[in-house]
Coordinates of C-alpha atoms in Angstrom, one line a residue:
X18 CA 190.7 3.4 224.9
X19 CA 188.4 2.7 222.3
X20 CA 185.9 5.3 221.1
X21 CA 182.8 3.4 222.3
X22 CA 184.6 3.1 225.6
X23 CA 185.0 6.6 226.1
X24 CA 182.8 8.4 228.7
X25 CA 180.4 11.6 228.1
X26 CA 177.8 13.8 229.0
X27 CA 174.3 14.2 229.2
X28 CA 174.0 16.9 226.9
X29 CA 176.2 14.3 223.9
X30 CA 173.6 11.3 224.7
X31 CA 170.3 13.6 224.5
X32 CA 172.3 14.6 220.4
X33 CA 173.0 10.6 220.1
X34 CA 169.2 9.6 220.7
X35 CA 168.3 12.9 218.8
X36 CA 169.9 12.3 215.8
X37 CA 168.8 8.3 216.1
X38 CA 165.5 9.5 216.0
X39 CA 165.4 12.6 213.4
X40 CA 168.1 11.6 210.8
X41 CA 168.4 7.8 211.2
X42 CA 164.7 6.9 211.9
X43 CA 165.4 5.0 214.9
X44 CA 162.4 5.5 217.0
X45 CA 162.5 6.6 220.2
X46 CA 159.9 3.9 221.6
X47 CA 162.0 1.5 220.3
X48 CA 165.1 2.9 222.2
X49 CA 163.0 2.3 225.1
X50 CA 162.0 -0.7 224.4
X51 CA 165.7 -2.0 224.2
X52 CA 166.5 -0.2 226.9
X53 CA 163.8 -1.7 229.3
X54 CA 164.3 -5.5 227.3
X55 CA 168.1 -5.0 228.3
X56 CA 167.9 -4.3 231.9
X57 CA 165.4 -7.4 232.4
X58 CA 167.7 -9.4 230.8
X59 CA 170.4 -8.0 233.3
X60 CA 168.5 -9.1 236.0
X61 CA 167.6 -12.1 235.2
X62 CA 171.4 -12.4 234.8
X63 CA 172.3 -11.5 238.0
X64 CA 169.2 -12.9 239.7
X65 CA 168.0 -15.5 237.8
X66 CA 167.5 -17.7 235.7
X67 CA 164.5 -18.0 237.6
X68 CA 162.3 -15.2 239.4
X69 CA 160.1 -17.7 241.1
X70 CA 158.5 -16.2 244.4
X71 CA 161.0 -13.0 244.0
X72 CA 159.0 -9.5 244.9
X73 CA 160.3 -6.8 242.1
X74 CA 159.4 -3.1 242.7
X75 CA 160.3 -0.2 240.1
X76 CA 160.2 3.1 241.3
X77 CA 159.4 4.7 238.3
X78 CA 159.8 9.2 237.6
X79 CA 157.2 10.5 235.1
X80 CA 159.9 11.1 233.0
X81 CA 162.2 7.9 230.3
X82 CA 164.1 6.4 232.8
X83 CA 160.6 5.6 234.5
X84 CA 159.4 4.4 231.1
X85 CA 162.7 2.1 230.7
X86 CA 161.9 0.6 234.4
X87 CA 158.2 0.0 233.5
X88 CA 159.6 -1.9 230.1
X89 CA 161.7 -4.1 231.9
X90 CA 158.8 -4.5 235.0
X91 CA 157.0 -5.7 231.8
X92 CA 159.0 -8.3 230.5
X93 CA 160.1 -9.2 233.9
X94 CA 156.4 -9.9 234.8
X95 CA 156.3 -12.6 232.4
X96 CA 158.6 -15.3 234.4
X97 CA 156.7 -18.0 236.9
X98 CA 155.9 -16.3 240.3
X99 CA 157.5 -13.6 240.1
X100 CA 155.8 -10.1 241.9
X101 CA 156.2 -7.1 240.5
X102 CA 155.1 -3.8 241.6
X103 CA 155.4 -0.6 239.6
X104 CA 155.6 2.5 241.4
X105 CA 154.8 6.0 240.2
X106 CA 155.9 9.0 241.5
X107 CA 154.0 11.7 240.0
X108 CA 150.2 12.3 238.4
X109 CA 149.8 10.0 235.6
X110 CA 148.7 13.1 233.8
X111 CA 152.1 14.9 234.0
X112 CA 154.4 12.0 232.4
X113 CA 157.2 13.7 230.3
X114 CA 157.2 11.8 227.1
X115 CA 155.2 10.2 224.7
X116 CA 157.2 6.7 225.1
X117 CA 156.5 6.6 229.0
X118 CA 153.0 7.3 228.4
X119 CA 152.6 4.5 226.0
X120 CA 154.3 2.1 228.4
X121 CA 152.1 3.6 231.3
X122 CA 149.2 2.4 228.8
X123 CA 150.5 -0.6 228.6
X124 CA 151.3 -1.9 231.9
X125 CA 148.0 -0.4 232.8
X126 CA 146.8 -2.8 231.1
X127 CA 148.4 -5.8 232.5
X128 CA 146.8 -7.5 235.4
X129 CA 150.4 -9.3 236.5
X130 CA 151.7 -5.6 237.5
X131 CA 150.1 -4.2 240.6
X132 CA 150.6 -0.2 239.8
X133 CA 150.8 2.4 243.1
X134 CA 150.5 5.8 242.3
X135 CA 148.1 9.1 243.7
X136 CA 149.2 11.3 246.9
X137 CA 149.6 8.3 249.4
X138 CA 151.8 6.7 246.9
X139 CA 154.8 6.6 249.9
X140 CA 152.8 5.0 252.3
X141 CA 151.6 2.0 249.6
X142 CA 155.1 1.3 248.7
X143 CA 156.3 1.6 252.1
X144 CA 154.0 -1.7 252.6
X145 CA 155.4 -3.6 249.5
X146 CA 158.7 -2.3 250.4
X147 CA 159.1 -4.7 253.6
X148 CA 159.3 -7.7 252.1
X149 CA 160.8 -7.1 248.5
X150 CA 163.9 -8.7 247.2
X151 CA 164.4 -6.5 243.6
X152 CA 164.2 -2.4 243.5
X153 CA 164.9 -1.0 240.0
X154 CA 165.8 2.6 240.5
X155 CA 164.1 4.8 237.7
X156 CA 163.1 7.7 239.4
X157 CA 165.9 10.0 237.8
X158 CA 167.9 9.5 234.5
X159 CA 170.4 11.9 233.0
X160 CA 168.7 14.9 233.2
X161 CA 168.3 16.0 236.9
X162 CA 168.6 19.6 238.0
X163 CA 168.3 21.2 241.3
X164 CA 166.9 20.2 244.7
X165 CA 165.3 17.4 245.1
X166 CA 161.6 17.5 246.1
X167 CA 159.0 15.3 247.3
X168 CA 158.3 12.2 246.8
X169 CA 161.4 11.7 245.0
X170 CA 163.5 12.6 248.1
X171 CA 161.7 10.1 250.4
X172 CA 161.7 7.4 247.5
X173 CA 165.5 7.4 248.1
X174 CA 165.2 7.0 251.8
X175 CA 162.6 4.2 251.1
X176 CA 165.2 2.7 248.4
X177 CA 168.2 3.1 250.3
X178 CA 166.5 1.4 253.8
X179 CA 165.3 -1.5 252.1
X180 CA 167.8 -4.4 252.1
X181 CA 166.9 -5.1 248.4
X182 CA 169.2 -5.8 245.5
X183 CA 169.0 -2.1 243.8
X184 CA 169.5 -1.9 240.3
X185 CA 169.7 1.5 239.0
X186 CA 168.5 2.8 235.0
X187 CA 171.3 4.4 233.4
X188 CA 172.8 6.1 236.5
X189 CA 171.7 6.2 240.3
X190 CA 168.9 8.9 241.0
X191 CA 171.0 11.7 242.7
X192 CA 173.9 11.4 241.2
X193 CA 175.3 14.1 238.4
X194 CA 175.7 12.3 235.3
X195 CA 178.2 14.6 234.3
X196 CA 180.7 15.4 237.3
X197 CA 180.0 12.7 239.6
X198 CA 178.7 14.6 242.4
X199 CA 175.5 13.9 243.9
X200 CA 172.5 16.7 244.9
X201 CA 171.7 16.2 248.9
X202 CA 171.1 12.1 248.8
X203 CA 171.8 9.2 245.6
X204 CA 170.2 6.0 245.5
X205 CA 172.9 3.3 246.0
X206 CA 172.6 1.0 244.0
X207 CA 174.3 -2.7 243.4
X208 CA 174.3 -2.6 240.0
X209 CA 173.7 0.2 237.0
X210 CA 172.7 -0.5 233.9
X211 CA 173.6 2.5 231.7
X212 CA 173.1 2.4 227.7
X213 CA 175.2 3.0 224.5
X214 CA 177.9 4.9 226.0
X215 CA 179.1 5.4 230.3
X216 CA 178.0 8.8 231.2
X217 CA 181.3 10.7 233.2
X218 CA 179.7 10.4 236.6
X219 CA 179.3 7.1 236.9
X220 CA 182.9 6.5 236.7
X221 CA 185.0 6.0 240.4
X222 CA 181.9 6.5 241.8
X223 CA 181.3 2.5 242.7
X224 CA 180.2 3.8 246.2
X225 CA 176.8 4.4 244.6
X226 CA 176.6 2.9 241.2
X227 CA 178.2 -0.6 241.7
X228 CA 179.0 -2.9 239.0
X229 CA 178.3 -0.9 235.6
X230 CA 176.5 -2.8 233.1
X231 CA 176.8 -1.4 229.9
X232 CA 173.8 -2.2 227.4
X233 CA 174.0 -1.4 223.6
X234 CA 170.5 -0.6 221.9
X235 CA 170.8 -0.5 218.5

């Protein structure tokens, strides 16, 4: 197996975009940004080559696998008829990172994106929900711990009810990135789109993660 084919952990990715950032002065924003431009392009891929009259709705955390999610909601937004909804689950205020926040700015911005977010987030997206064809899955990325709380745990009911094609960032919200298992309930996706290198979990775990896409960013 070649190197680049070789699985690992969480803790070897966070070093890998660490080191991309400190020593070889690739920016973190622009990770993202390949990230996010990467999973559009998987969509459109598998659900394309046209998005016309198609509902898309990210699920988005507060922490980078929201902000990769509200990248590719933003390139995404750009195709004829397409709908997309972006839907955050947390207090603007308390995003993680600086990337998310400037892609929060962004798509704040943007009058093509209808944004859901405050303390009856559930009950909005339960509304768009009905009728959507497209769920991108970026509530959790690699770096969940513990039990998980509302709204998260009822985003995954929501996800998991909805009859839409589910495409997950980097691995399924749930699901240990590094052993596979998965803490009370995991999205399950169709597809995941995971970048630079497979994390351990997501492999022989097609029952949740589907077809594994594997995006290089630079």
């Amino acid at each position: 197996m070649a190197l680049e084919e070789r699985p690992i952990s969480s803790e070897q990715m966070y070093r890998i975009e660490d080191n991309g950032h400190t020593i070889f002065g690739m920016k973190k924003l622009l990770m993202m940004e390949n990230a996010g431009h990467g999973l559009a392009d998987f969509i459109l891929s598998e659900q394309g080559p046209h998005l016309d009259a198609k509902k898309i709705i990210s699920f988005c955390g507060t922490g980078n696998n929201g902000g990769d999610a509200m990248v590719a909601s933003r390139h995404l937004s750009g195709y004829y008829g397409v709908d997309v909804t972006i839907v955050l689950l947390g207090d603007p205020k308390n995003i993680k990172t600086e990337e998310t926040m400037v892609n929060w700015s962004i798509v704040g911005k943007m009058k093509s994106i209808k944004k859901l977010t405050g303390t009856n987030v559930l009950e909005l997206a339960k509304r768009e929900i009905s009728n959507s064809n497209i769920i991108i899955d970026g509530i959790f990325g690699t770096g969940i711990k513990g039990m998980i709380r509302e709204p998260y745990s009822s985003a995954i009911d929501l996800i998991n009810s909805s009859g839409s094609y589910v495409v997950a960032v980097d691995i399924p919200s749930g699901l240990d990135p590094n052993d596979g298992t998965y803490h009370e309930k995991c999205v399950k996706a169709d597809a995941t789109v995971t970048f630079h290198r497979i994390n351990k979990g997501l492999t022989g775990n097609e029952g949740y993660t589907g077809k594994i896409h594997l995006e290089k960013i630079g």
